[in-house]
JSON list of C-alpha atoms in Angstrom, two decimals:
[
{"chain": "A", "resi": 1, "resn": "UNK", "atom": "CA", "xyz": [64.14, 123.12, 57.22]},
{"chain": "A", "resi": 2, "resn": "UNK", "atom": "CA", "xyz": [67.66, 123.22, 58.41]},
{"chain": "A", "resi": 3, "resn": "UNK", "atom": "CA", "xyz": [68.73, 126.73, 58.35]},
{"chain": "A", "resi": 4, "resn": "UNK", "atom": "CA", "xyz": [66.76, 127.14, 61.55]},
{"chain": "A", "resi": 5, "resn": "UNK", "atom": "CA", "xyz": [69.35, 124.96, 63.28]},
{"chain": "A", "resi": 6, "resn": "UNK", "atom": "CA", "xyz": [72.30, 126.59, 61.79]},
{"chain": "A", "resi": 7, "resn": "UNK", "atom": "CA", "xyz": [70.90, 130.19, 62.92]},
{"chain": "A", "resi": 8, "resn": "UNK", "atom": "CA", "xyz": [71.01, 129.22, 66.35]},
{"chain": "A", "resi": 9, "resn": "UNK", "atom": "CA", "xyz": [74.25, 127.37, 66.00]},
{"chain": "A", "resi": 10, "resn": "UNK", "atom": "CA", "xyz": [75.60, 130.34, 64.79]},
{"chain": "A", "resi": 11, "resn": "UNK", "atom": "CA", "xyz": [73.98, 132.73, 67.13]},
{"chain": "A", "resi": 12, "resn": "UNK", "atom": "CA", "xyz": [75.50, 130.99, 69.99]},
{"chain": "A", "resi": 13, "resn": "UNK", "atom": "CA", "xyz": [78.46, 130.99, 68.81]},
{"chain": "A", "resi": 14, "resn": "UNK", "atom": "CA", "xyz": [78.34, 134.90, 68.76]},
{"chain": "A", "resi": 15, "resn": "UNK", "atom": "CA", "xyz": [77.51, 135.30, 72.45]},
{"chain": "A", "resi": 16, "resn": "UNK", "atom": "CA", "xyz": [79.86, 133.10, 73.50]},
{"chain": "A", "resi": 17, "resn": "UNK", "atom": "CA", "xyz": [82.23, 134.99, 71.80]},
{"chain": "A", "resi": 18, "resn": "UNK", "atom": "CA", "xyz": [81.29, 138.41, 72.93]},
{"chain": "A", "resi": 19, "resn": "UNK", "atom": "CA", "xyz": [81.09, 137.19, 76.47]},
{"chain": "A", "resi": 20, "resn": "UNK", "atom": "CA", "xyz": [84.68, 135.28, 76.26]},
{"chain": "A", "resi": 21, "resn": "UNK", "atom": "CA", "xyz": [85.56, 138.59, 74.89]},
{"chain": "A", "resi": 22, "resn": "UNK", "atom": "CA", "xyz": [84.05, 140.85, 77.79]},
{"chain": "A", "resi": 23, "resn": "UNK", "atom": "CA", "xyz": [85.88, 138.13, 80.21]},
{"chain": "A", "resi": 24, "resn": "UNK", "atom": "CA", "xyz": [89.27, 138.77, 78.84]},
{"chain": "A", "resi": 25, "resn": "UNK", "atom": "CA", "xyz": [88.92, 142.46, 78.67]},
{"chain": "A", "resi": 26, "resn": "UNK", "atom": "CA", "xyz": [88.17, 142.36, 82.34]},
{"chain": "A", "resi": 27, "resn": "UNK", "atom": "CA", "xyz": [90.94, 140.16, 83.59]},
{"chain": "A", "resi": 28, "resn": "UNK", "atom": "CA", "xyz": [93.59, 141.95, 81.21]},
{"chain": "A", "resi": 29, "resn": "UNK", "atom": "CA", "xyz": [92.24, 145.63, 81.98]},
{"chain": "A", "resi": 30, "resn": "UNK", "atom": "CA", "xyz": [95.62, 146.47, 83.44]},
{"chain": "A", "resi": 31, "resn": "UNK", "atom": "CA", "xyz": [97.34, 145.26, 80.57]},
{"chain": "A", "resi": 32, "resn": "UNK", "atom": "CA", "xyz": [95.65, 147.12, 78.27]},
{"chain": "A", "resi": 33, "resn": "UNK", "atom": "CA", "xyz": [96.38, 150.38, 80.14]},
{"chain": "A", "resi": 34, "resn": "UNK", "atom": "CA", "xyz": [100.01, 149.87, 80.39]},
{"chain": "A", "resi": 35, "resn": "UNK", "atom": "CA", "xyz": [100.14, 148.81, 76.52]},
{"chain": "A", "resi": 36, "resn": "UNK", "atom": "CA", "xyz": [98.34, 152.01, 75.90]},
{"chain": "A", "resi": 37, "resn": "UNK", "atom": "CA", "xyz": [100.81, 153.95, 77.61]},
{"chain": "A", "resi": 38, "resn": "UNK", "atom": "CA", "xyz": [103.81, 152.42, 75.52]},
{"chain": "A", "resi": 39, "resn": "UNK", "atom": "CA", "xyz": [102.52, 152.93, 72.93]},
{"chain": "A", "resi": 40, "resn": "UNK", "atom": "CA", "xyz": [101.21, 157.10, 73.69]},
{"chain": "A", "resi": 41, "resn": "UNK", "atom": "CA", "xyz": [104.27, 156.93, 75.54]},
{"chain": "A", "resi": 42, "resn": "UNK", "atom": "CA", "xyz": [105.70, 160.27, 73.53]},
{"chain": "A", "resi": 43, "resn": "UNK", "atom": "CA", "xyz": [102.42, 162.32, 73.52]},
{"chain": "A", "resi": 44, "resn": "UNK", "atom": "CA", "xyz": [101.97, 161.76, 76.96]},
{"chain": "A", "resi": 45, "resn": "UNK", "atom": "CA", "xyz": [105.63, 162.71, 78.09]},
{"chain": "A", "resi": 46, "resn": "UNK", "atom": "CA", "xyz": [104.92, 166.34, 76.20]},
{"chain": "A", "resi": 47, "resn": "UNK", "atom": "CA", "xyz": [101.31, 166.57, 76.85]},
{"chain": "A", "resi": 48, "resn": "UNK", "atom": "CA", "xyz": [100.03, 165.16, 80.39]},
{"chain": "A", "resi": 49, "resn": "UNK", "atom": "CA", "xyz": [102.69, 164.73, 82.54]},
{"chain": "A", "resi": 50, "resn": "UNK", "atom": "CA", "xyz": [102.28, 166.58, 85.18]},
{"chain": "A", "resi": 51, "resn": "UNK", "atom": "CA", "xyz": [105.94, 166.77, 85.64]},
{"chain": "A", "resi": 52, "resn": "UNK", "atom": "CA", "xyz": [106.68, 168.24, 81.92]},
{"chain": "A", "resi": 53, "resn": "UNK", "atom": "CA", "xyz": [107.81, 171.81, 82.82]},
{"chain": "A", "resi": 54, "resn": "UNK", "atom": "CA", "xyz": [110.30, 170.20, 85.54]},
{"chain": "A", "resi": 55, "resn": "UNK", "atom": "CA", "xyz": [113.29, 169.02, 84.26]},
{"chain": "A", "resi": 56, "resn": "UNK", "atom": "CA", "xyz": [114.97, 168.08, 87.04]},
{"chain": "A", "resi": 57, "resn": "UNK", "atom": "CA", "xyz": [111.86, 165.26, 87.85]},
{"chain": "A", "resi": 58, "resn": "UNK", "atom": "CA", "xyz": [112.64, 162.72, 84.36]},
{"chain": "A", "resi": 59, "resn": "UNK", "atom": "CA", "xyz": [109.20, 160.90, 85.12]},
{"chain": "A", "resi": 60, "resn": "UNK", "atom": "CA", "xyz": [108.43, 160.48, 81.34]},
{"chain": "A", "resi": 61, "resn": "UNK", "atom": "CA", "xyz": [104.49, 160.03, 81.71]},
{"chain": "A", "resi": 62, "resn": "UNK", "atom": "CA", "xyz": [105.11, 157.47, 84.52]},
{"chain": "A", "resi": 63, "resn": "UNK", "atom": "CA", "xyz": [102.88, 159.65, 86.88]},
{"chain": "A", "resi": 64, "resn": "UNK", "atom": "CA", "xyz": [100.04, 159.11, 84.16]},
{"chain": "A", "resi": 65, "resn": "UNK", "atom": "CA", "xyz": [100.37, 155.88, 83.85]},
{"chain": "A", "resi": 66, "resn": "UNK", "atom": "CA", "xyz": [100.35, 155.52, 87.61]},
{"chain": "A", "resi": 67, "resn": "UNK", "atom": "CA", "xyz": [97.15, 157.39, 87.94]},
{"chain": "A", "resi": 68, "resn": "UNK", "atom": "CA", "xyz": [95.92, 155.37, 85.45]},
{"chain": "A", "resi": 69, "resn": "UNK", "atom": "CA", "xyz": [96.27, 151.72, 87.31]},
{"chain": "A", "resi": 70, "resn": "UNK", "atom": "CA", "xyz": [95.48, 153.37, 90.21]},
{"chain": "A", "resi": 71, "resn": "UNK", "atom": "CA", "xyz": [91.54, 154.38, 88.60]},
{"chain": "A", "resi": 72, "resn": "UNK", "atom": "CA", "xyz": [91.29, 151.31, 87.07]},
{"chain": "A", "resi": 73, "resn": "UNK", "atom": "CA", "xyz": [91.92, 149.06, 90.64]},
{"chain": "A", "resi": 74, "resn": "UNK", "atom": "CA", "xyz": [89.37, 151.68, 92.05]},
{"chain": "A", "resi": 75, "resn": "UNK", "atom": "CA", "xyz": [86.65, 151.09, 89.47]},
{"chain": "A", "resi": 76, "resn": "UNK", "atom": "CA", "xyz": [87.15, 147.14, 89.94]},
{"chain": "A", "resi": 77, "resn": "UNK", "atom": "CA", "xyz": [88.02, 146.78, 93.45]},
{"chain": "A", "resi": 78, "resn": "UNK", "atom": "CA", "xyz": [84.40, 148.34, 94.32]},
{"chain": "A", "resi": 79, "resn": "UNK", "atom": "CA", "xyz": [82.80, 145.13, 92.97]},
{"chain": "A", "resi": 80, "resn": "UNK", "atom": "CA", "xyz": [85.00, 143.60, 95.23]},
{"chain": "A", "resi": 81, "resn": "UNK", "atom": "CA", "xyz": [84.76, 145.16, 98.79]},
{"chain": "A", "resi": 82, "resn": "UNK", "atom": "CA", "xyz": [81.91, 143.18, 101.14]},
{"chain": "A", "resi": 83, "resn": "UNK", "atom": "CA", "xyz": [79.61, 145.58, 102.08]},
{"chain": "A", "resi": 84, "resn": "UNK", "atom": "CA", "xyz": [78.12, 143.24, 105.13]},
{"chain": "A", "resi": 85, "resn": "UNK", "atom": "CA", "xyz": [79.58, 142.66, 108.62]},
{"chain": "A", "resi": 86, "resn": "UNK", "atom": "CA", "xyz": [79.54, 139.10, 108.31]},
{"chain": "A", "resi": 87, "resn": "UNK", "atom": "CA", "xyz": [81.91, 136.53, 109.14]},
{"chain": "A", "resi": 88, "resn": "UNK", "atom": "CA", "xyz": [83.07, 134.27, 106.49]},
{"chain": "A", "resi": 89, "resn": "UNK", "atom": "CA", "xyz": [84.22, 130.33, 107.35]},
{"chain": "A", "resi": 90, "resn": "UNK", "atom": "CA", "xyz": [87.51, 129.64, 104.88]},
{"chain": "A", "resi": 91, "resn": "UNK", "atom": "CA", "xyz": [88.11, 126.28, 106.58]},
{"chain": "A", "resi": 92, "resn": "UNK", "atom": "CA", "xyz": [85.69, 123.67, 108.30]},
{"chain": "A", "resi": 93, "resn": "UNK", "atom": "CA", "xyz": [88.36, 123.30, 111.29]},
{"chain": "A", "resi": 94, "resn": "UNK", "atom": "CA", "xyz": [87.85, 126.45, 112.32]},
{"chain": "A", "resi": 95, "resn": "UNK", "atom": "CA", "xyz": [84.43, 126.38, 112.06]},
{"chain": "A", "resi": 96, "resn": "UNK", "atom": "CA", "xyz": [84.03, 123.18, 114.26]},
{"chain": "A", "resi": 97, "resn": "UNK", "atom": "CA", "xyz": [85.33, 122.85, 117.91]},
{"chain": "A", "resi": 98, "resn": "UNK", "atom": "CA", "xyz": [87.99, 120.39, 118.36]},
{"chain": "A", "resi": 99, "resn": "UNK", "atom": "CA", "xyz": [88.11, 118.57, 121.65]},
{"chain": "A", "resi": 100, "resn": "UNK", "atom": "CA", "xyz": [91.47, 118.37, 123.56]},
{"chain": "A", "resi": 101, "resn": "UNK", "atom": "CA", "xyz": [92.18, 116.77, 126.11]},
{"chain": "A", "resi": 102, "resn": "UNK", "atom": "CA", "xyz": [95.11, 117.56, 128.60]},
{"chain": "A", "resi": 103, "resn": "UNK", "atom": "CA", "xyz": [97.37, 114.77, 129.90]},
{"chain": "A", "resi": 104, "resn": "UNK", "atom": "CA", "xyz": [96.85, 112.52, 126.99]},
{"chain": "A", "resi": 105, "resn": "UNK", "atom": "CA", "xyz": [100.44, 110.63, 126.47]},
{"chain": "A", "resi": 106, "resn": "UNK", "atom": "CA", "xyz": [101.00, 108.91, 122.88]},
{"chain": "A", "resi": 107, "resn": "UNK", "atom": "CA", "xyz": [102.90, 105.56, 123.82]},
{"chain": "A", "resi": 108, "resn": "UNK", "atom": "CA", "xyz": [105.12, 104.76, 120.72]},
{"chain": "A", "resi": 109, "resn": "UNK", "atom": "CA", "xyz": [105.03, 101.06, 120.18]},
{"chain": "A", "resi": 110, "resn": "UNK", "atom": "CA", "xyz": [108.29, 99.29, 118.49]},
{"chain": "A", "resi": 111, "resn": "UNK", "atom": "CA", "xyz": [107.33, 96.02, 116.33]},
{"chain": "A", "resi": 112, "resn": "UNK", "atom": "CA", "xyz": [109.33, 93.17, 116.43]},
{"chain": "A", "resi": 113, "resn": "UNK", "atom": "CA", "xyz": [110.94, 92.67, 112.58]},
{"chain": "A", "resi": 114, "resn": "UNK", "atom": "CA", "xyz": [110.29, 89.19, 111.34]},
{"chain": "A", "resi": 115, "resn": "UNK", "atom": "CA", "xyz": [113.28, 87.41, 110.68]},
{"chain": "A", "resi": 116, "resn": "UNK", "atom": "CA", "xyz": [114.08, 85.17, 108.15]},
{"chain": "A", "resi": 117, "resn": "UNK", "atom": "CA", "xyz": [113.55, 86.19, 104.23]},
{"chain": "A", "resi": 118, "resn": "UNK", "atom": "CA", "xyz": [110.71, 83.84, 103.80]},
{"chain": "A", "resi": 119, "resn": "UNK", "atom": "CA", "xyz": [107.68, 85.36, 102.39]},
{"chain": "A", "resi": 120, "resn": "UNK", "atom": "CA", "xyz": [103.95, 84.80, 104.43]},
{"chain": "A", "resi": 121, "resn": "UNK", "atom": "CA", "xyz": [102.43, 81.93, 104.46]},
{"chain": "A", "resi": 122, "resn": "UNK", "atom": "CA", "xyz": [98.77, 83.11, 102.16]},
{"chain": "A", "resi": 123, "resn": "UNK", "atom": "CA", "xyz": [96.80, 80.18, 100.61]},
{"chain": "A", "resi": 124, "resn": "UNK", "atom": "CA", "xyz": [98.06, 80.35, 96.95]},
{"chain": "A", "resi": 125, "resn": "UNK", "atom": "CA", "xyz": [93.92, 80.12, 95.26]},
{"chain": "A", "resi": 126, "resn": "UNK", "atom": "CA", "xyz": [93.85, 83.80, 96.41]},
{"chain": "A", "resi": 127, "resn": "UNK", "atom": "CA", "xyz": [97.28, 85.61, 96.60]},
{"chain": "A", "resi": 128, "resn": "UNK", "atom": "CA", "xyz": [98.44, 84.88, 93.60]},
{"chain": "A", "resi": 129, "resn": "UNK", "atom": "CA", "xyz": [99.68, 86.79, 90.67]},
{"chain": "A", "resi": 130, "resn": "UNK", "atom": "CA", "xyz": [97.56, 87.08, 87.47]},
{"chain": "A", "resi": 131, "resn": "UNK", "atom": "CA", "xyz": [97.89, 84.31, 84.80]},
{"chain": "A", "resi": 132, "resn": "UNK", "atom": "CA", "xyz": [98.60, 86.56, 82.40]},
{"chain": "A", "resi": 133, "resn": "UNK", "atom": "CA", "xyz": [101.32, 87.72, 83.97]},
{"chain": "A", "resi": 134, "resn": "UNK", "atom": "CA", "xyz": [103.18, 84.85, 84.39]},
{"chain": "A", "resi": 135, "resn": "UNK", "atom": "CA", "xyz": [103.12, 83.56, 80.47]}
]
């Protein structure tokens, strides 16, 4: 009677899991490429540089691992790229004509300041402060 329950529990807990899993691989792809290439760092150097047989170039698998990034923003900056004309709106001002009108003068007013240190006179059954605030 309750295993049912428990089954589901746990099977939710699995694809939420696998899909926080899928999430991280995909924000931290270029991580994962340049801790790859630490860590082949030797065997690349010998190997696949293309710059191996040139000793004057000391690139050290660098051009690999630049290669590398540069595939791997290819392959996710195609999901990216807006394949449709269209215009996009980023702010609601733009979007909107504003209305101006020329020869409009602001007029800066100055306020008298009240003298005296006296507070406003306010009927004391509304501004007043809290009872509990005053024991």
């Amino acid at each position: 009677m309750f295993r049912y329950p428990v089954t589901i529990l746990r099977f939710g807990q699995l694809v939420i899991s696998v899909v926080l899993f899928a999430m991280m691989l995909q924000c931290f792809s270029k991580m994962i490429v340049v801790a790859e290439f630490y860590a082949n760092r030797d065997y690349i150097a010998r190997n696949l540089c293309i710059n191996r047989f040139n000793t004057a170039v000391h690139c050290e698998g660098r051009c690999q691992l630049d290669k590398r990034i540069l595939q791997e923003e290819r392959s996710n900056g195609d999901k990216e790229v807006r394949q449709d004309g269209r215009n996009e709106v980023l702010s609601s001002k733009s979007f909107y004509p504003s209305l101006v009108i020329p020869g409009v003068v602001f007029v800066e007013r100055d306020y008298p300041i009240i003298a005296g240190s006296r507070p406003v006179d306010r009927p004391l059954s509304i501004f007043h402060p809290p009872d509990w605030l005053l024991a």
